Tab-separated table of C-alpha atoms in Angstrom:
chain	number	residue	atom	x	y	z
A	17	UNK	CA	90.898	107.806	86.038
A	18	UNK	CA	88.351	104.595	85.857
A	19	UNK	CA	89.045	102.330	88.698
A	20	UNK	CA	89.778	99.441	85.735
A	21	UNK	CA	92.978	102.012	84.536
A	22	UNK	CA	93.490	102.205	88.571
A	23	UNK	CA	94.119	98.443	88.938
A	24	UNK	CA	96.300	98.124	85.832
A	25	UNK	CA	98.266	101.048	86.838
A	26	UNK	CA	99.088	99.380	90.191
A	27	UNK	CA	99.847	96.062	88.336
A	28	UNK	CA	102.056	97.260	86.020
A	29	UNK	CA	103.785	99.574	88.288
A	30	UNK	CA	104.238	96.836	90.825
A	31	UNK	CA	105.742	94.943	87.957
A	32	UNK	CA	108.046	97.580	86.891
A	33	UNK	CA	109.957	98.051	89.761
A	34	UNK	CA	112.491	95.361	89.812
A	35	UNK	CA	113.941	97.689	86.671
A	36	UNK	CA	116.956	99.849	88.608
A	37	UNK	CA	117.964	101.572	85.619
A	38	UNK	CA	115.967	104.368	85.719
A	39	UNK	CA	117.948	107.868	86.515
A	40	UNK	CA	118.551	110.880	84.105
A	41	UNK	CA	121.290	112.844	83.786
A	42	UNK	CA	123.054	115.325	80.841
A	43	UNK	CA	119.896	116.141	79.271
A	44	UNK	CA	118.420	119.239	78.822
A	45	UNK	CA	115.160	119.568	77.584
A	46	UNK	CA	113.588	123.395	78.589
A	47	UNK	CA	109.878	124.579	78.563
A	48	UNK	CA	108.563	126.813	76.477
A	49	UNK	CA	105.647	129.593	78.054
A	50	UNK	CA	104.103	129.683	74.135
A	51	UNK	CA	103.741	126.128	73.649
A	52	UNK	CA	105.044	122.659	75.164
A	53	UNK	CA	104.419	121.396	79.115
A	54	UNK	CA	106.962	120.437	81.435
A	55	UNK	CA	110.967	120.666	81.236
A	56	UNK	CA	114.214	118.469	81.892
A	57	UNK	CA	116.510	121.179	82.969
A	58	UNK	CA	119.900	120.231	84.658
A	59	UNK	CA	120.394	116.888	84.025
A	60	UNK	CA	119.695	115.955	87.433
A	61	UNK	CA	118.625	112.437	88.658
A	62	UNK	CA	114.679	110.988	88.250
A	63	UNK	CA	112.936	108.885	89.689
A	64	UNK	CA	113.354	109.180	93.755
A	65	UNK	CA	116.669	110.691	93.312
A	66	UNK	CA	118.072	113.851	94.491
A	67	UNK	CA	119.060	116.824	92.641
A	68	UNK	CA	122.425	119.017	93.893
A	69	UNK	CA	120.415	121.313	95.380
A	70	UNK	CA	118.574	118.485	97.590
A	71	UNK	CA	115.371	118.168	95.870
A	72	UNK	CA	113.710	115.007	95.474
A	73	UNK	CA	112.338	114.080	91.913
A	74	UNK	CA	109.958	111.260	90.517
A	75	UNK	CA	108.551	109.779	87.700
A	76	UNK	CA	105.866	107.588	86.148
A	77	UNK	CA	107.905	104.033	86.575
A	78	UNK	CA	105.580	101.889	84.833
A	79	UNK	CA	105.370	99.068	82.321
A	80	UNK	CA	103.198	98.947	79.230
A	81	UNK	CA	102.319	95.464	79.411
A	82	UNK	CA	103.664	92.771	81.285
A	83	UNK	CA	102.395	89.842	79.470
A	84	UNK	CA	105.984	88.114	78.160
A	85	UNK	CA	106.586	86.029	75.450
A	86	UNK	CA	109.984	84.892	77.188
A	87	UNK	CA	110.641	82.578	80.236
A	88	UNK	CA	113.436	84.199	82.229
A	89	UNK	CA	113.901	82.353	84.906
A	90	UNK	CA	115.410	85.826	86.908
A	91	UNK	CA	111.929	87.351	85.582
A	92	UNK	CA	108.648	87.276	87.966
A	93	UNK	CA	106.543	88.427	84.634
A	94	UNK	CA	108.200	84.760	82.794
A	95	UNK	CA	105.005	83.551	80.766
A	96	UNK	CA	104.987	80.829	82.917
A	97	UNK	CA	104.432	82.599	86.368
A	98	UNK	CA	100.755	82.459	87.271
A	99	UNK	CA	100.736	86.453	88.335
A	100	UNK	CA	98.024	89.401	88.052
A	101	UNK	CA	98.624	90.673	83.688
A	102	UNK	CA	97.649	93.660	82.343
A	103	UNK	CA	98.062	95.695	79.509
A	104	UNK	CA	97.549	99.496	79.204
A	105	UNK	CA	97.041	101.151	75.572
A	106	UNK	CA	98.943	103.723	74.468
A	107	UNK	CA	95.884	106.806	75.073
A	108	UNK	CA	95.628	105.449	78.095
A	109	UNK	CA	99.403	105.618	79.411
A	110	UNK	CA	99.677	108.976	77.509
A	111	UNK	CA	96.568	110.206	79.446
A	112	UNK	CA	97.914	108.817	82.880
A	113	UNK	CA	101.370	110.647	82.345
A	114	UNK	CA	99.582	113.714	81.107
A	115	UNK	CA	97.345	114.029	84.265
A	116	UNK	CA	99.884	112.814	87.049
A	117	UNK	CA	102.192	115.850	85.565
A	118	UNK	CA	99.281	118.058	85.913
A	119	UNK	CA	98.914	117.567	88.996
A	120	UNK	CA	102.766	117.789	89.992
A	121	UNK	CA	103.143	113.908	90.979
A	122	UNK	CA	106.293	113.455	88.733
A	123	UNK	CA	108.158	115.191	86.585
A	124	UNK	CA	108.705	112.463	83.709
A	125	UNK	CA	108.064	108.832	82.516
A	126	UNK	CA	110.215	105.668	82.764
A	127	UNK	CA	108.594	103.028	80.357
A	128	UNK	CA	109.313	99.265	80.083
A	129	UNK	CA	107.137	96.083	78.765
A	130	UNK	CA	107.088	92.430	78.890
A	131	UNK	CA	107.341	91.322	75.089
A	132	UNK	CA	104.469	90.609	73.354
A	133	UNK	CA	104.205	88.656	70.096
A	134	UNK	CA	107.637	90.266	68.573
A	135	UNK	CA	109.945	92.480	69.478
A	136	UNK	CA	108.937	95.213	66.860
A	137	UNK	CA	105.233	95.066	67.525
A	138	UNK	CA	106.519	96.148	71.407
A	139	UNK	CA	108.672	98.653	70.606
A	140	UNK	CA	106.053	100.421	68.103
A	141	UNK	CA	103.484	100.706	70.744
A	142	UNK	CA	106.203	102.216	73.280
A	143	UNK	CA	107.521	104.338	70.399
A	144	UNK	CA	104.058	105.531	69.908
A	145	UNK	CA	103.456	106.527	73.354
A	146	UNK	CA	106.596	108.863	73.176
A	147	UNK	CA	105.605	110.467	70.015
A	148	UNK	CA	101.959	111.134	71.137
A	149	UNK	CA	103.502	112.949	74.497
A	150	UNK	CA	105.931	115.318	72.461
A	151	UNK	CA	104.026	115.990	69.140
A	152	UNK	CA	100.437	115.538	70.154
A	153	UNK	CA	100.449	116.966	74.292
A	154	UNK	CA	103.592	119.103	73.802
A	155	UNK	CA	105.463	117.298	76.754
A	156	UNK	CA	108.698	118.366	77.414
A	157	UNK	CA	109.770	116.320	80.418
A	158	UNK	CA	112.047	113.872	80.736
A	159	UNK	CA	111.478	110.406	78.879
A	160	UNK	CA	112.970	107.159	79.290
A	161	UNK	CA	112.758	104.284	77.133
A	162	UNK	CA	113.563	100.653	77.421
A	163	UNK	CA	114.623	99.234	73.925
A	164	UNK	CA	112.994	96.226	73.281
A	165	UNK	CA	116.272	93.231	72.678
A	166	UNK	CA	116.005	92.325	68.879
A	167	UNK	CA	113.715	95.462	67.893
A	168	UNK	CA	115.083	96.934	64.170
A	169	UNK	CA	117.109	99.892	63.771
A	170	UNK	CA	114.383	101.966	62.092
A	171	UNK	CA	112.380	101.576	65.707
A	172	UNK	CA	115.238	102.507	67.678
A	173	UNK	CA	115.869	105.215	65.838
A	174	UNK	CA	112.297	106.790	65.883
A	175	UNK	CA	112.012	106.596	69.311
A	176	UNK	CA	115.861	108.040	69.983
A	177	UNK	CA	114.112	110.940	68.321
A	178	UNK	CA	111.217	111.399	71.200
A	179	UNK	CA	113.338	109.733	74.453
A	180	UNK	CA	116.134	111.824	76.667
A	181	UNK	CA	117.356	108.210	77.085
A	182	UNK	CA	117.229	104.880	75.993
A	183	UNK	CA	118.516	101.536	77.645
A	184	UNK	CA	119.125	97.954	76.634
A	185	UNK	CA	119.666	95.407	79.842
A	186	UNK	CA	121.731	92.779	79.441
A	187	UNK	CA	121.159	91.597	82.583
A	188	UNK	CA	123.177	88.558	83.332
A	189	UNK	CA	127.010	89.117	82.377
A	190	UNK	CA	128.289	86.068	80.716
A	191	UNK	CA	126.194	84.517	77.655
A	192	UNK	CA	126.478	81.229	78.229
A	193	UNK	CA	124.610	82.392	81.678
A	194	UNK	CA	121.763	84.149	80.107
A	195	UNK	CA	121.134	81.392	77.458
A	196	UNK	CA	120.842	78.710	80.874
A	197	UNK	CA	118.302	81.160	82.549
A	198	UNK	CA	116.845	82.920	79.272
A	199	UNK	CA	116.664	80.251	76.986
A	200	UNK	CA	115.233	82.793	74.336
A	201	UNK	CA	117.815	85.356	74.509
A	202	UNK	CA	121.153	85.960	73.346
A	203	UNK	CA	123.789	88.944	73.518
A	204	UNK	CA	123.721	89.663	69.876
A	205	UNK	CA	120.106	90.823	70.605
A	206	UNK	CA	121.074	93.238	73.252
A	207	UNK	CA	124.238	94.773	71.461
A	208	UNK	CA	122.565	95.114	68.300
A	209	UNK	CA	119.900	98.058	69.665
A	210	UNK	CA	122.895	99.479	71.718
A	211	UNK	CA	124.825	99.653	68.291
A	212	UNK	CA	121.903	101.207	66.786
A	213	UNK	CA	121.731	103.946	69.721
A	214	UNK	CA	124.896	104.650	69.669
A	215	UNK	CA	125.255	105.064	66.358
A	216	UNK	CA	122.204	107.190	65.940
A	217	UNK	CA	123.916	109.692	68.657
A	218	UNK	CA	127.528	109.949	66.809
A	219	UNK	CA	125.598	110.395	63.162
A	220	UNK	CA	123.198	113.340	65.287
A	221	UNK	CA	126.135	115.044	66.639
A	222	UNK	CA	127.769	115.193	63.566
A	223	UNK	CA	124.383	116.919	62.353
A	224	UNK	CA	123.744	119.448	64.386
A	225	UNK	CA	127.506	120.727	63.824
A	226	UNK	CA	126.021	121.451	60.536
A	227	UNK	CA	122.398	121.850	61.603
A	228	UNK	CA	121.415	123.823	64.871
A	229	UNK	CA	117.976	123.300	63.956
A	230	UNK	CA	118.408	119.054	63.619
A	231	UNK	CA	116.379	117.602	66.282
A	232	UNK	CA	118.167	115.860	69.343
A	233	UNK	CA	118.894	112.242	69.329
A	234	UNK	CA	118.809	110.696	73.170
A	235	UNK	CA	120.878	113.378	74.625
A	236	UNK	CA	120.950	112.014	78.012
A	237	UNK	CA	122.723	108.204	76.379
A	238	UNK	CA	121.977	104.949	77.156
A	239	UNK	CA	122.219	102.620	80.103
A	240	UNK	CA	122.466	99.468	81.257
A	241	UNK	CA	121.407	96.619	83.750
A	242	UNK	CA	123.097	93.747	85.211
A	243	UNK	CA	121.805	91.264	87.644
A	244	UNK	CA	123.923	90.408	90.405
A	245	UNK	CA	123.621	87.124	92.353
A	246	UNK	CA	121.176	85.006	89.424
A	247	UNK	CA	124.665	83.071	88.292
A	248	UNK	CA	127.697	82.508	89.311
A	249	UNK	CA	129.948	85.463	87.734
A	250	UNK	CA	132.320	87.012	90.077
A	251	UNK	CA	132.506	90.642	90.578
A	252	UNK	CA	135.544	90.624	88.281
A	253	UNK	CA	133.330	89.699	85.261
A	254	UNK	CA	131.014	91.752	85.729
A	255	UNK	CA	133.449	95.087	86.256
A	256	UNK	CA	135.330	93.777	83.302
A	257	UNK	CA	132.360	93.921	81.060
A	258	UNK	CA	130.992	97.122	82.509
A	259	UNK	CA	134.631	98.728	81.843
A	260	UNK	CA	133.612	97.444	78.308
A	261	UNK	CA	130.344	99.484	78.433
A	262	UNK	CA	132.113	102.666	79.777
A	263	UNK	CA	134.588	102.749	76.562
A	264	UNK	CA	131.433	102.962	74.344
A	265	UNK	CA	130.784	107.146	74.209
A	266	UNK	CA	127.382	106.598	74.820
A	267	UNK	CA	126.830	104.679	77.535
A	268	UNK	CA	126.467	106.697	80.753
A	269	UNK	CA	125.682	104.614	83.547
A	270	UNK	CA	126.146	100.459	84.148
A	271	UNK	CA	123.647	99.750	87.553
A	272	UNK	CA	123.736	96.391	89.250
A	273	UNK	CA	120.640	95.140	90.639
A	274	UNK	CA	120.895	92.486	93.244
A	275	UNK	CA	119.129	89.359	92.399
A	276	UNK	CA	115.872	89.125	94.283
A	277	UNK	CA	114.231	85.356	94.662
A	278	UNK	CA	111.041	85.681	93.197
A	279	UNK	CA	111.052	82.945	91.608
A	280	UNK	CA	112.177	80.157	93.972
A	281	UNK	CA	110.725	76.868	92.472
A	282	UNK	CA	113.125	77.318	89.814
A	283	UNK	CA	115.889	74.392	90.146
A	284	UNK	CA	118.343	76.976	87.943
A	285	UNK	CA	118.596	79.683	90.380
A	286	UNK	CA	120.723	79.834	93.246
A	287	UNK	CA	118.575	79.886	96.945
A	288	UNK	CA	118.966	82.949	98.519
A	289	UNK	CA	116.737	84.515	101.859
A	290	UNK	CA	117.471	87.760	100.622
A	291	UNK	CA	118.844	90.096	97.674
A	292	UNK	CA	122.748	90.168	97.714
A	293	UNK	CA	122.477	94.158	98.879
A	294	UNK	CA	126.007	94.365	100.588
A	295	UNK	CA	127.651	92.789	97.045
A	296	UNK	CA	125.187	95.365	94.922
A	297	UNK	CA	126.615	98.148	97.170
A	298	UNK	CA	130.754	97.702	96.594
A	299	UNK	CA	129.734	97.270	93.063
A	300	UNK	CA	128.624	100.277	92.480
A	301	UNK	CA	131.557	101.975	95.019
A	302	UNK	CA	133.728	99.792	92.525
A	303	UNK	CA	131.882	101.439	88.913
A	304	UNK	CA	132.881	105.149	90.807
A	305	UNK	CA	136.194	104.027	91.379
A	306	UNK	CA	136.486	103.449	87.465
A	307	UNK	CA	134.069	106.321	86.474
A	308	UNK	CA	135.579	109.546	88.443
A	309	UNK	CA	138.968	108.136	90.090
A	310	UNK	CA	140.850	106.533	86.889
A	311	UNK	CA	140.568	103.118	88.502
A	312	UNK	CA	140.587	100.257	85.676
A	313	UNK	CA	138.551	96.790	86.398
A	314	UNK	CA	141.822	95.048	86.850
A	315	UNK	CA	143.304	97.215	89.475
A	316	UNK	CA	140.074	97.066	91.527
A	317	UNK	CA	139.467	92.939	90.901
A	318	UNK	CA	141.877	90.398	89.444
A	319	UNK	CA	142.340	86.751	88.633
A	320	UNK	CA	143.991	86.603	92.377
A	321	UNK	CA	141.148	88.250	93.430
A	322	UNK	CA	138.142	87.853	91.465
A	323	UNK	CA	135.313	89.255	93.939
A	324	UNK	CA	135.223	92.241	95.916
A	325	UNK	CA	135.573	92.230	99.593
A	326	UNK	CA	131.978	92.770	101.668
A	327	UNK	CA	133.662	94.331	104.593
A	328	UNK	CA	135.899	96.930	103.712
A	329	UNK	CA	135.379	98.968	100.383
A	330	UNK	CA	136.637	98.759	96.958
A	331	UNK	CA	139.276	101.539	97.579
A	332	UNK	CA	140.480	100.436	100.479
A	333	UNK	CA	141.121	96.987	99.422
A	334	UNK	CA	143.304	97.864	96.801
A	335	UNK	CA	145.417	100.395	98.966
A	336	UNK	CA	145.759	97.772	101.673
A	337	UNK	CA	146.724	95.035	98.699
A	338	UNK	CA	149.198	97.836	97.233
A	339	UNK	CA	151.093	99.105	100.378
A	340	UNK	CA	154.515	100.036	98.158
A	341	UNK	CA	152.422	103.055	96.711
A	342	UNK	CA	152.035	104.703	100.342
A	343	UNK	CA	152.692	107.386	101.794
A	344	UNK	CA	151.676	109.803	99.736
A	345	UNK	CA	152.797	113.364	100.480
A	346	UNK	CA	149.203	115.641	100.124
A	347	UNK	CA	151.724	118.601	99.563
A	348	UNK	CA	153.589	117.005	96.473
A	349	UNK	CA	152.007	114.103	94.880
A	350	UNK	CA	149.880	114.912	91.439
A	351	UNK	CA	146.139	114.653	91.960
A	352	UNK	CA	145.626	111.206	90.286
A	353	UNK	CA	147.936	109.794	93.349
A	354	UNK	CA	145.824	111.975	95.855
A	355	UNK	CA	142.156	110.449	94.313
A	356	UNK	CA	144.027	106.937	95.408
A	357	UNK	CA	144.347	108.013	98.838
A	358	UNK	CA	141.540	105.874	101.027
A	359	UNK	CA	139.242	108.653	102.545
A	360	UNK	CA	139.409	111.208	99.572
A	361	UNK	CA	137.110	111.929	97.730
A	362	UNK	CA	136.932	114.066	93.689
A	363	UNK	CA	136.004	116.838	96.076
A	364	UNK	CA	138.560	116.945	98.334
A	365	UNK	CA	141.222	116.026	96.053
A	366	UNK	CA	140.752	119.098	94.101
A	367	UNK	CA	140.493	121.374	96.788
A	368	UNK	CA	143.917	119.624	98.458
A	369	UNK	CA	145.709	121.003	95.099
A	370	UNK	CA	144.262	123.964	94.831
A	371	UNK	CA	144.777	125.092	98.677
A	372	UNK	CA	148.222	123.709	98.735
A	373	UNK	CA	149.393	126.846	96.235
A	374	UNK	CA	149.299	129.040	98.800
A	375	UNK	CA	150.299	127.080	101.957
A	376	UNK	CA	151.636	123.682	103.584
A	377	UNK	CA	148.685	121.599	104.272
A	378	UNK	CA	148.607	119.898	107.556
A	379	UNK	CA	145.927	117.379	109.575
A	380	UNK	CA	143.701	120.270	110.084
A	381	UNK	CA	143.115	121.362	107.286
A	382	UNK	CA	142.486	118.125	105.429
A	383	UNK	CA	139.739	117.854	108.320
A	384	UNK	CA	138.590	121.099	107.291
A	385	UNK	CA	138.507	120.520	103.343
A	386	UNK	CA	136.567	117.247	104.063
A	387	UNK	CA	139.101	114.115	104.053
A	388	UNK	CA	138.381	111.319	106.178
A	389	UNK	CA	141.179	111.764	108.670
A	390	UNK	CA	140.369	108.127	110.673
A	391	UNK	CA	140.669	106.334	107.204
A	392	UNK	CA	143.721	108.569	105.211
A	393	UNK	CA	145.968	109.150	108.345
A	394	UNK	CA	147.098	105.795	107.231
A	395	UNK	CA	148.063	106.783	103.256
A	396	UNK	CA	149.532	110.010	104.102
A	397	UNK	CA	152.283	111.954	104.716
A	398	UNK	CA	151.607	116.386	105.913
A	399	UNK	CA	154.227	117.339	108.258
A	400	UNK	CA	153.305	116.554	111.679
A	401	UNK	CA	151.037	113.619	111.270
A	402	UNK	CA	152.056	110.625	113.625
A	403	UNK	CA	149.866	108.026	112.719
A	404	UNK	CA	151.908	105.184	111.485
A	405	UNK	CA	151.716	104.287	107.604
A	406	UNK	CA	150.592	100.792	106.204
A	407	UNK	CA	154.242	100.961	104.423
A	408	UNK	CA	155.821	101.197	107.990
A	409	UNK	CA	152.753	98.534	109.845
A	410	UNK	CA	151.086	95.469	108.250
A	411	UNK	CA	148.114	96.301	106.062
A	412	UNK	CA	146.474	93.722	108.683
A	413	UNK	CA	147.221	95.751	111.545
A	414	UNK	CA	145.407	99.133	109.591
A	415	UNK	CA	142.620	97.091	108.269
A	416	UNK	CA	141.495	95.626	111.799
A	417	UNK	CA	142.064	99.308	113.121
A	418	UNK	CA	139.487	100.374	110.692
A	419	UNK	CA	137.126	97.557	110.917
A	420	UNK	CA	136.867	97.485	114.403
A	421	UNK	CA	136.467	101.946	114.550
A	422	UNK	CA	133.522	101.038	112.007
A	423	UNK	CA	131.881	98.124	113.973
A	424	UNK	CA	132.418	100.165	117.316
A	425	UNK	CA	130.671	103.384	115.416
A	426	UNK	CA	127.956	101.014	114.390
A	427	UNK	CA	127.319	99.815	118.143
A	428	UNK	CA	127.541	103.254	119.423
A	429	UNK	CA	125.075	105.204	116.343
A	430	UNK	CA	121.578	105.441	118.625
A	431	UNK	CA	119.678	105.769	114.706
A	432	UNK	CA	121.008	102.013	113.961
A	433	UNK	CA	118.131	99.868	114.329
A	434	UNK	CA	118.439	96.903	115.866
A	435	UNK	CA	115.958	93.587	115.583
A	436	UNK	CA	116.065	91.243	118.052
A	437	UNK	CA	114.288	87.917	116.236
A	438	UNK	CA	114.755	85.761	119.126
A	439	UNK	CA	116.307	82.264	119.702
């Protein structure tokens, strides 16, 4: 590696890294001994996430170029930001994958770009860069794409044919929003290439019933990014139009990204001395709720109350706001009421049915199968369990009970650092 592909490398990986959207999953993409480096097996998570088994695993997270034609005001490569630019070509990006694999830094390649003269002329060079790795190096690792907003259908679909998966960000979640901070964008630009992907992955799976031998088309879907914080959505927007997403068979994963201030002269942003991270967090506890406990956007968030509470989480709000529905009895009730029960998790709720077949469950041996006993003493019903229920209390009384356990564990946790920044 020159020391001039050093410096662009740390640019444009700098640059890359306000992009969240960047784990795998449901792809699997084996090596071959004959011919072919490198595998995606598992579907587990990329980029500085961990696998079941504990392993950590990285990728490339770069950007091809970020020189923008667009202004986003959100954006810290905006044309008009006087930063560091580069641009790498597409041998050269190949090459830097090729060798950091080699030498067991990562085991893949995230790849985003600023915009440069068109849409199309962007996502040929990225499009490019995927081909070269899987028909000219033999790369089998894990790929992900960013499809450029606006780029045509015949683009999206050559490079569906090379990526595990693709993603389109619409960042900000109302329109009227993104056309006051991205005067140059517009939604229909962003659904269009997640039509096209989507699409493109019904008309492949309807191939390869016919056609074992039919190549893959993204097998790991498409994602999505929104930016929390930049405008003045509430949390019920957003969830409503990631429950949106979620309907589409394709999309796997919606991630929120809280807004960070990079760019502060701007007049159209909101003034902020740090990222939202506490907001970005129950959003997220919020997306599981409607991803793996059959939670819907309106049960979590409502017109009554239209942004998630900071303090407690999203689960907990709505069982304290929905008293009538407790106790439940972890003996009797059907597993969709036990996944409501603050304190259980997918886990524990399965192994709660299945262990109740063969005996009466008490305290114990939730606390043994994993349930939160502080937090689901007050949701529950097993026998000999005194605790008093939110039905039979306020759900003030059992939310300052938890609140204050939490804050007290907090004090008391000698690993909590604590910065004293004077008076």
């Amino acid at each position: 590696m020159t020391e001039a592909t050093l410096n662009k490398l740390k640019i444009l990986a700098e640059a890359a890294k306000y992009d969240v959207s960047c784990s795998s999953s449901g792809t699997v993409r084996r090596g071959r001994k004959d011919d072919g480096v490198g595998n995606t097996v598992g579907g587990v998570g990329i980029c500085h996430s961990f696998a079941d088994d504990g392993r950590c695993i990285s990728l490339l997270k770069v950007m091809l170029t970020n020189v923008c034609m667009y202004d986003c005001a959100y954006c810290i490569n905006r044309r008009s930001n006087d930063v560091p630019r580069a641009t790498l070509s597409v041998s050269e990006l190949v090459e830097l994958t090729m060798e950091f694999y080699r030498r067991n830094y990562i085991e893949g390649l995230f790849l985003s770009s600023g915009v440069v003269r068109n849409p199309d002329y962007t996502m040929e060079r990225l499009v490019k860069v995927a081909q070269d790795l899987r028909t000219v190096h033999r790369f089998n690792g894990y790929i992900h794409l960013k499809s450029i907003p606006g780029a045509s259908r015949e683009l999206v679909n050559r490079a569906g044919l090379y990526a595990d998966r693709m993603s389109v960000n619409i960042e900000i979640p109302n329109e009227c929003s993104l056309k006051y901070l991205a005067p140059e964008k517009d939604f229909k630009s962003v659904y269009e290439p997640m039509g096209f992907i989507r699409q493109g992955v019904l008309e492949n799976k309807e191939d390869r019933r016919k056609f074992r031998s039919a190549p893959r088309f993204v097998p790991a879907g498409q994602s999505t990014q929104m930016i929390v914080g930049a405008s003045p959505e509430h949390d019920r927007d957003i969830l409503r139009l990631s429950s949106a997403f979620y309907s589409m068979p394709t999309m796997r994963r919606v991630y929120y990204s809280g807004y960070v201030p990079v760019n502060t002269y701007d007049a159209r942003l909101p003034v902020l001395k740090q990222p939202p991270l506490i907001r970005e967090n129950r959003l997220y506890q919020a997306d599981w709720l409607m991803r793996f406990y059959n939670f819907t956007a309106d049960e979590i968030v409502d017109d009554a109350h239209p942004d998630l509470e900071l303090d407690i989480d999203p689960k907990l709000s709505w069982a304290l706001r929905h008293p009538e529905f407790f106790p439940v009895d972890v003996n009797r009730a059907d597993y969709e009421s036990i996944l409501r029960i603050p304190g259980v998790g997918v886990k524990s709720a399965t192994l709660i049915v299945n262990a109740r077949r063969f005996r009466r469950l008490n305290s114990e041996h939730l606390r043994k199968i994993g349930v939160v006993m502080k937090r689901a003493r007050y949701f529950i019903t097993c026998g000999e369990l005194e605790a008093p229920c939110v039905a039979d209390v306020s759900p003030d009384y059992v939310r300052r009970s938890l609140t204050a356990a939490t804050g007290k564990e907090r004090d008391n946790n000698p690993l909590q650092l604590t910065i004293d920044f004077g008076s």
